CSV table of C-alpha atoms in Angstrom, one decimal:
chain,number,residue,atom,x,y,z
A,382,UNK,CA,74.1,77.0,-187.6
A,383,UNK,CA,75.3,80.6,-186.5
A,384,UNK,CA,77.2,82.0,-190.0
A,385,UNK,CA,79.4,84.9,-187.7
A,386,UNK,CA,81.4,81.8,-186.6
A,387,UNK,CA,83.4,79.1,-188.5
A,388,UNK,CA,83.1,75.7,-187.8
A,389,UNK,CA,85.2,73.1,-186.4
A,390,UNK,CA,86.1,72.1,-190.0
A,391,UNK,CA,87.0,75.7,-191.0
A,392,UNK,CA,90.4,76.9,-188.6
A,393,UNK,CA,93.1,76.2,-190.7
A,394,UNK,CA,95.5,78.3,-189.5
A,395,UNK,CA,98.0,80.5,-191.7
A,396,UNK,CA,101.9,81.0,-190.7
A,397,UNK,CA,103.6,83.4,-192.0
A,398,UNK,CA,106.8,82.1,-190.5
A,399,UNK,CA,107.0,79.6,-193.9
A,400,UNK,CA,106.2,82.0,-196.4
A,401,UNK,CA,109.9,84.2,-195.9
A,402,UNK,CA,111.6,82.1,-198.7
A,403,UNK,CA,108.7,82.4,-201.3
A,404,UNK,CA,108.3,86.1,-200.6
A,405,UNK,CA,111.9,87.0,-201.0
A,406,UNK,CA,111.9,85.4,-204.5
A,407,UNK,CA,108.7,87.1,-205.7
A,408,UNK,CA,109.7,90.2,-203.9
A,409,UNK,CA,113.1,89.7,-206.1
A,410,UNK,CA,111.3,88.5,-209.7
A,411,UNK,CA,108.4,91.5,-209.1
A,412,UNK,CA,106.1,88.7,-209.4
A,413,UNK,CA,102.7,88.7,-207.7
A,414,UNK,CA,100.0,85.4,-206.2
A,415,UNK,CA,96.4,84.6,-206.0
A,416,UNK,CA,97.7,83.2,-202.5
A,417,UNK,CA,98.3,86.4,-201.2
A,418,UNK,CA,96.2,88.8,-203.3
A,419,UNK,CA,93.0,86.1,-202.4
A,420,UNK,CA,93.8,86.0,-198.8
A,421,UNK,CA,93.4,82.4,-199.9
A,422,UNK,CA,93.4,79.9,-196.4
A,423,UNK,CA,96.0,77.5,-198.1
A,424,UNK,CA,98.7,80.1,-198.5
A,425,UNK,CA,100.7,78.4,-195.4
A,426,UNK,CA,100.3,74.8,-196.7
A,427,UNK,CA,101.5,75.6,-200.4
A,428,UNK,CA,104.4,78.1,-200.0
A,429,UNK,CA,105.3,75.7,-197.2
A,430,UNK,CA,105.5,73.1,-200.0
A,431,UNK,CA,107.4,75.6,-202.6
A,432,UNK,CA,104.0,76.0,-204.5
A,433,UNK,CA,102.2,79.1,-205.6
A,434,UNK,CA,99.3,80.1,-208.3
A,435,UNK,CA,101.0,83.4,-210.2
A,436,UNK,CA,98.9,86.0,-210.7
A,437,UNK,CA,99.8,88.0,-214.2
A,438,UNK,CA,98.9,90.8,-215.8
A,439,UNK,CA,98.8,92.8,-212.2
A,440,UNK,CA,96.3,92.8,-209.4
A,441,UNK,CA,93.8,94.9,-210.4
A,442,UNK,CA,90.5,93.6,-211.4
A,443,UNK,CA,88.5,95.8,-213.7
A,444,UNK,CA,84.8,94.0,-212.6
A,445,UNK,CA,83.1,94.3,-209.1
A,446,UNK,CA,82.2,90.7,-207.6
A,447,UNK,CA,81.9,91.5,-204.4
A,448,UNK,CA,82.9,88.1,-203.3
A,449,UNK,CA,86.5,88.2,-204.4
A,450,UNK,CA,89.4,90.0,-202.1
A,451,UNK,CA,91.5,91.4,-205.4
A,452,UNK,CA,91.5,95.2,-205.4
A,453,UNK,CA,89.4,97.4,-208.0
A,454,UNK,CA,91.0,100.2,-209.5
A,455,UNK,CA,92.7,101.8,-212.8
A,456,UNK,CA,95.0,99.2,-213.9
A,457,UNK,CA,98.7,99.6,-215.2
A,458,UNK,CA,99.9,98.3,-217.9
A,459,UNK,CA,100.8,95.1,-219.0
A,460,UNK,CA,104.6,94.1,-218.2
A,461,UNK,CA,105.9,92.4,-221.4
A,462,UNK,CA,108.7,90.9,-219.5
A,463,UNK,CA,106.5,89.7,-216.6
A,464,UNK,CA,106.0,86.2,-218.4
A,465,UNK,CA,109.8,85.6,-218.5
A,466,UNK,CA,109.9,86.4,-214.6
A,467,UNK,CA,107.2,84.0,-214.0
A,468,UNK,CA,108.7,81.3,-216.2
A,469,UNK,CA,112.2,82.2,-213.7
A,470,UNK,CA,110.2,81.6,-210.8
A,471,UNK,CA,109.2,78.4,-211.5
A,472,UNK,CA,112.2,77.3,-213.0
A,473,UNK,CA,113.6,77.7,-209.6
A,474,UNK,CA,110.3,76.3,-207.7
A,475,UNK,CA,111.3,72.8,-210.1
A,476,UNK,CA,107.0,72.8,-210.3
A,477,UNK,CA,106.0,69.8,-211.8
A,478,UNK,CA,102.3,71.6,-211.9
A,479,UNK,CA,101.9,75.4,-211.9
A,480,UNK,CA,98.5,77.1,-212.5
A,481,UNK,CA,98.5,80.4,-213.6
A,482,UNK,CA,95.7,82.9,-213.5
A,483,UNK,CA,94.9,86.8,-213.4
A,484,UNK,CA,92.6,89.3,-212.7
A,485,UNK,CA,89.4,90.3,-215.5
A,486,UNK,CA,91.4,93.1,-217.9
A,487,UNK,CA,87.8,94.5,-219.7
A,488,UNK,CA,90.2,97.4,-220.4
A,489,UNK,CA,93.0,95.7,-222.7
A,490,UNK,CA,92.1,94.9,-226.4
A,491,UNK,CA,92.1,91.1,-226.1
A,492,UNK,CA,91.6,90.7,-222.5
A,493,UNK,CA,95.1,89.9,-221.6
A,494,UNK,CA,95.1,87.1,-223.7
A,495,UNK,CA,98.6,87.3,-225.6
A,496,UNK,CA,100.2,87.5,-222.3
A,497,UNK,CA,98.9,84.1,-221.2
A,498,UNK,CA,100.1,83.2,-224.1
A,499,UNK,CA,103.7,84.3,-224.0
A,500,UNK,CA,103.8,82.8,-220.3
A,501,UNK,CA,103.2,79.8,-221.5
A,502,UNK,CA,105.8,80.0,-224.2
A,503,UNK,CA,108.4,80.7,-221.9
A,504,UNK,CA,107.6,78.5,-219.1
A,505,UNK,CA,108.1,75.9,-221.3
A,506,UNK,CA,111.3,77.0,-222.6
A,507,UNK,CA,112.5,77.6,-218.5
A,508,UNK,CA,111.0,74.5,-217.4
A,509,UNK,CA,110.3,71.7,-220.1
A,510,UNK,CA,109.0,69.3,-217.5
A,511,UNK,CA,106.1,71.4,-216.0
A,512,UNK,CA,102.9,71.1,-216.7
A,513,UNK,CA,100.9,74.0,-216.9
A,514,UNK,CA,97.2,75.4,-216.2
A,515,UNK,CA,95.9,78.4,-217.1
A,516,UNK,CA,92.7,79.7,-215.3
A,517,UNK,CA,91.9,82.6,-217.5
A,518,UNK,CA,89.1,85.4,-216.7
A,519,UNK,CA,86.1,85.4,-220.0
A,520,UNK,CA,87.7,87.6,-222.1
A,521,UNK,CA,84.2,88.8,-222.9
A,522,UNK,CA,83.8,85.8,-224.6
A,523,UNK,CA,85.6,86.8,-227.8
A,524,UNK,CA,86.7,83.8,-229.9
A,525,UNK,CA,89.9,85.5,-231.5
A,526,UNK,CA,91.5,86.2,-227.7
A,527,UNK,CA,90.5,82.1,-226.8
A,528,UNK,CA,92.0,81.2,-229.6
A,529,UNK,CA,94.9,83.1,-228.9
A,530,UNK,CA,95.3,81.3,-225.6
A,531,UNK,CA,94.7,77.6,-227.0
A,532,UNK,CA,97.0,77.8,-230.0
A,533,UNK,CA,99.6,78.1,-226.4
A,534,UNK,CA,98.7,74.8,-226.0
A,535,UNK,CA,98.5,74.6,-222.4
A,536,UNK,CA,97.8,70.9,-220.6
A,537,UNK,CA,95.1,72.0,-218.7
A,538,UNK,CA,92.3,75.1,-219.3
A,539,UNK,CA,90.3,76.2,-216.9
A,540,UNK,CA,87.6,78.7,-216.3
A,541,UNK,CA,85.4,79.3,-213.2
A,542,UNK,CA,81.8,79.5,-213.1
A,543,UNK,CA,81.8,80.4,-209.4
A,544,UNK,CA,78.4,80.0,-208.5
A,545,UNK,CA,74.9,79.4,-209.5
A,546,UNK,CA,73.0,81.4,-212.2
A,547,UNK,CA,70.6,82.6,-209.9
A,548,UNK,CA,73.0,83.9,-207.8
A,549,UNK,CA,75.0,85.7,-210.5
A,550,UNK,CA,74.1,89.4,-209.9
A,551,UNK,CA,77.1,88.8,-207.1
A,552,UNK,CA,79.5,88.7,-210.2
A,553,UNK,CA,78.7,91.7,-211.7
A,554,UNK,CA,79.9,92.2,-215.2
A,555,UNK,CA,79.9,88.5,-215.7
A,556,UNK,CA,77.3,86.5,-217.2
A,557,UNK,CA,76.8,82.9,-216.8
A,558,UNK,CA,75.8,81.9,-220.0
A,559,UNK,CA,79.0,83.4,-221.4
A,560,UNK,CA,81.1,81.7,-219.2
A,561,UNK,CA,79.6,78.2,-220.2
A,562,UNK,CA,80.7,79.4,-224.1
A,563,UNK,CA,84.1,80.3,-223.0
A,564,UNK,CA,84.6,76.7,-222.1
A,565,UNK,CA,82.5,75.5,-225.0
A,566,UNK,CA,84.5,77.8,-227.7
A,567,UNK,CA,87.5,76.3,-226.2
A,568,UNK,CA,86.8,72.8,-226.7
A,569,UNK,CA,85.5,73.5,-230.4
A,570,UNK,CA,89.3,74.7,-230.9
A,571,UNK,CA,90.9,71.9,-229.5
A,572,UNK,CA,89.7,68.8,-228.0
A,573,UNK,CA,92.3,67.5,-226.9
A,574,UNK,CA,92.9,70.3,-224.4
A,575,UNK,CA,91.1,69.3,-220.9
A,576,UNK,CA,88.8,72.2,-219.6
A,577,UNK,CA,88.5,72.4,-215.6
A,578,UNK,CA,85.6,74.9,-213.9
A,579,UNK,CA,85.2,75.6,-210.6
A,580,UNK,CA,82.1,76.4,-207.7
A,581,UNK,CA,82.0,77.8,-204.5
A,582,UNK,CA,79.1,76.4,-202.3
A,583,UNK,CA,77.8,78.6,-199.1
A,584,UNK,CA,76.5,81.5,-201.5
A,585,UNK,CA,73.1,80.9,-200.8
A,586,UNK,CA,72.6,78.1,-203.5
A,587,UNK,CA,70.1,74.6,-203.5
A,588,UNK,CA,71.4,71.2,-204.6
A,589,UNK,CA,69.0,71.2,-207.4
A,590,UNK,CA,70.9,74.2,-208.8
A,591,UNK,CA,74.2,73.3,-208.5
A,592,UNK,CA,73.4,69.7,-210.1
A,593,UNK,CA,72.2,71.4,-213.1
A,594,UNK,CA,75.1,73.4,-212.8
A,595,UNK,CA,77.2,70.2,-213.2
A,596,UNK,CA,74.9,69.1,-216.4
A,597,UNK,CA,75.7,72.7,-218.0
A,598,UNK,CA,79.5,72.1,-217.6
A,599,UNK,CA,79.3,68.8,-219.0
A,600,UNK,CA,77.0,69.9,-221.7
A,601,UNK,CA,79.7,71.9,-223.0
A,602,UNK,CA,82.8,69.4,-222.6
A,603,UNK,CA,84.1,70.3,-219.1
A,604,UNK,CA,86.2,67.7,-217.6
A,605,UNK,CA,87.5,68.4,-214.7
A,606,UNK,CA,85.6,70.6,-211.4
A,607,UNK,CA,86.4,72.2,-208.1
A,608,UNK,CA,84.4,72.2,-205.5
A,609,UNK,CA,84.8,74.1,-202.1
A,610,UNK,CA,83.5,76.0,-199.5
A,611,UNK,CA,82.9,80.0,-200.1
A,612,UNK,CA,84.5,82.2,-197.7
A,613,UNK,CA,84.3,85.9,-197.5
A,614,UNK,CA,87.7,87.3,-197.6
A,615,UNK,CA,86.0,90.5,-194.9
A,616,UNK,CA,82.8,91.7,-193.5
A,617,UNK,CA,82.5,94.2,-196.6
A,618,UNK,CA,82.1,91.0,-199.1
A,619,UNK,CA,79.5,88.9,-199.6
A,620,UNK,CA,78.1,87.1,-196.6
A,621,UNK,CA,78.4,83.4,-196.0
A,622,UNK,CA,75.1,82.0,-195.8
A,623,UNK,CA,76.3,78.5,-195.1
A,624,UNK,CA,78.7,76.5,-193.8
A,625,UNK,CA,78.8,72.7,-195.7
A,626,UNK,CA,80.2,69.9,-193.7
A,627,UNK,CA,82.7,68.0,-195.3
A,628,UNK,CA,80.3,65.2,-196.1
A,629,UNK,CA,78.3,67.4,-198.1
A,630,UNK,CA,81.2,68.3,-200.3
A,631,UNK,CA,81.9,64.4,-199.9
A,632,UNK,CA,78.4,64.0,-201.5
A,633,UNK,CA,78.6,66.8,-204.9
A,634,UNK,CA,82.1,64.9,-205.5
A,635,UNK,CA,80.5,61.0,-205.8
A,636,UNK,CA,77.2,63.1,-208.0
A,637,UNK,CA,79.8,64.9,-210.1
A,638,UNK,CA,81.9,61.8,-210.7
A,639,UNK,CA,78.3,59.8,-211.5
A,640,UNK,CA,77.3,62.2,-214.1
A,641,UNK,CA,80.4,62.0,-215.9
A,642,UNK,CA,83.1,64.4,-214.4
A,643,UNK,CA,86.8,62.8,-214.8
A,644,UNK,CA,88.4,64.1,-212.0
A,645,UNK,CA,86.4,66.2,-209.0
A,646,UNK,CA,88.1,68.0,-205.9
A,647,UNK,CA,85.6,68.7,-203.5
A,648,UNK,CA,85.7,70.0,-199.7
A,649,UNK,CA,85.5,72.7,-197.6
A,650,UNK,CA,89.1,74.3,-198.9
A,651,UNK,CA,88.9,73.1,-201.9
A,652,UNK,CA,90.1,76.2,-204.5
A,653,UNK,CA,90.7,76.1,-208.5
A,654,UNK,CA,94.7,76.0,-208.1
A,655,UNK,CA,94.0,73.7,-204.7
A,656,UNK,CA,95.9,70.3,-205.3
A,657,UNK,CA,95.9,71.1,-208.8
A,658,UNK,CA,98.4,68.7,-209.8
A,659,UNK,CA,96.3,65.6,-209.1
A,660,UNK,CA,93.7,66.8,-212.2
A,661,UNK,CA,94.8,65.1,-215.4
A,662,UNK,CA,96.8,62.3,-213.9
A,663,UNK,CA,94.0,59.5,-215.3
A,664,UNK,CA,94.0,61.6,-219.2
A,665,UNK,CA,97.9,61.6,-218.8
A,666,UNK,CA,98.4,57.9,-217.9
A,667,UNK,CA,95.7,56.7,-220.6
A,668,UNK,CA,97.8,58.9,-223.4
A,669,UNK,CA,100.8,57.1,-222.0
A,670,UNK,CA,99.3,53.8,-222.8
A,671,UNK,CA,97.7,54.5,-226.4
């Protein structure tokens, strides 16, 4: 397949005209979203539905993943008032479910874990009916940082492995085994907090490698999985090696569920926070019945 041209199933349109209300609120509250910073192809769909994935701890990452569009420079100190402003945005949007993430902040003693926890607490106070999902960096695998986040009791706690171990050189500063260890520690700290991870396809991985990642995630207690197509943010980023057809994503979803995942979203435009409100419904229903 010609990698220089996206196939017909990857022609989603971005419509800035529907972004106005969201952009104005974000500017007023001085907030960032990963939707905008990562050039997510789903931004118009989500903004148009008054949904957003909030990016706390600034927009600057301390690592150099070659597939990511988040800015790499010297980051600014954390804003202690940011959790309250995120909570206010969630209240205004009346979100049933929210995803909150951050760039990696290796410059901070706890990697930003305390601000994640404070954002959960502020959101609970401002919008008690909203379910909260955190998508965290690896915090260098430090247990104390993870303890802070787990103690805040988010409804879902995610950390993405992103790709197969063989391709981890494109994730400069990250380690596959460390990411697995993060998910394992979360399960050890509180098994009632479901964990979630995500992988991108089309980076040069082989199917057997992908299935091995699925098995590794299940072995550390991961319940939820997102599988999406890698799309290079620009010609300067790591190039797409393959565009997988929709039926390939369907097949991976079936395989993952058969292996034991509780919920899987898999498709060319699936991202960690895309359709995030669908995860956990089965567990919530089971808890209510119990």
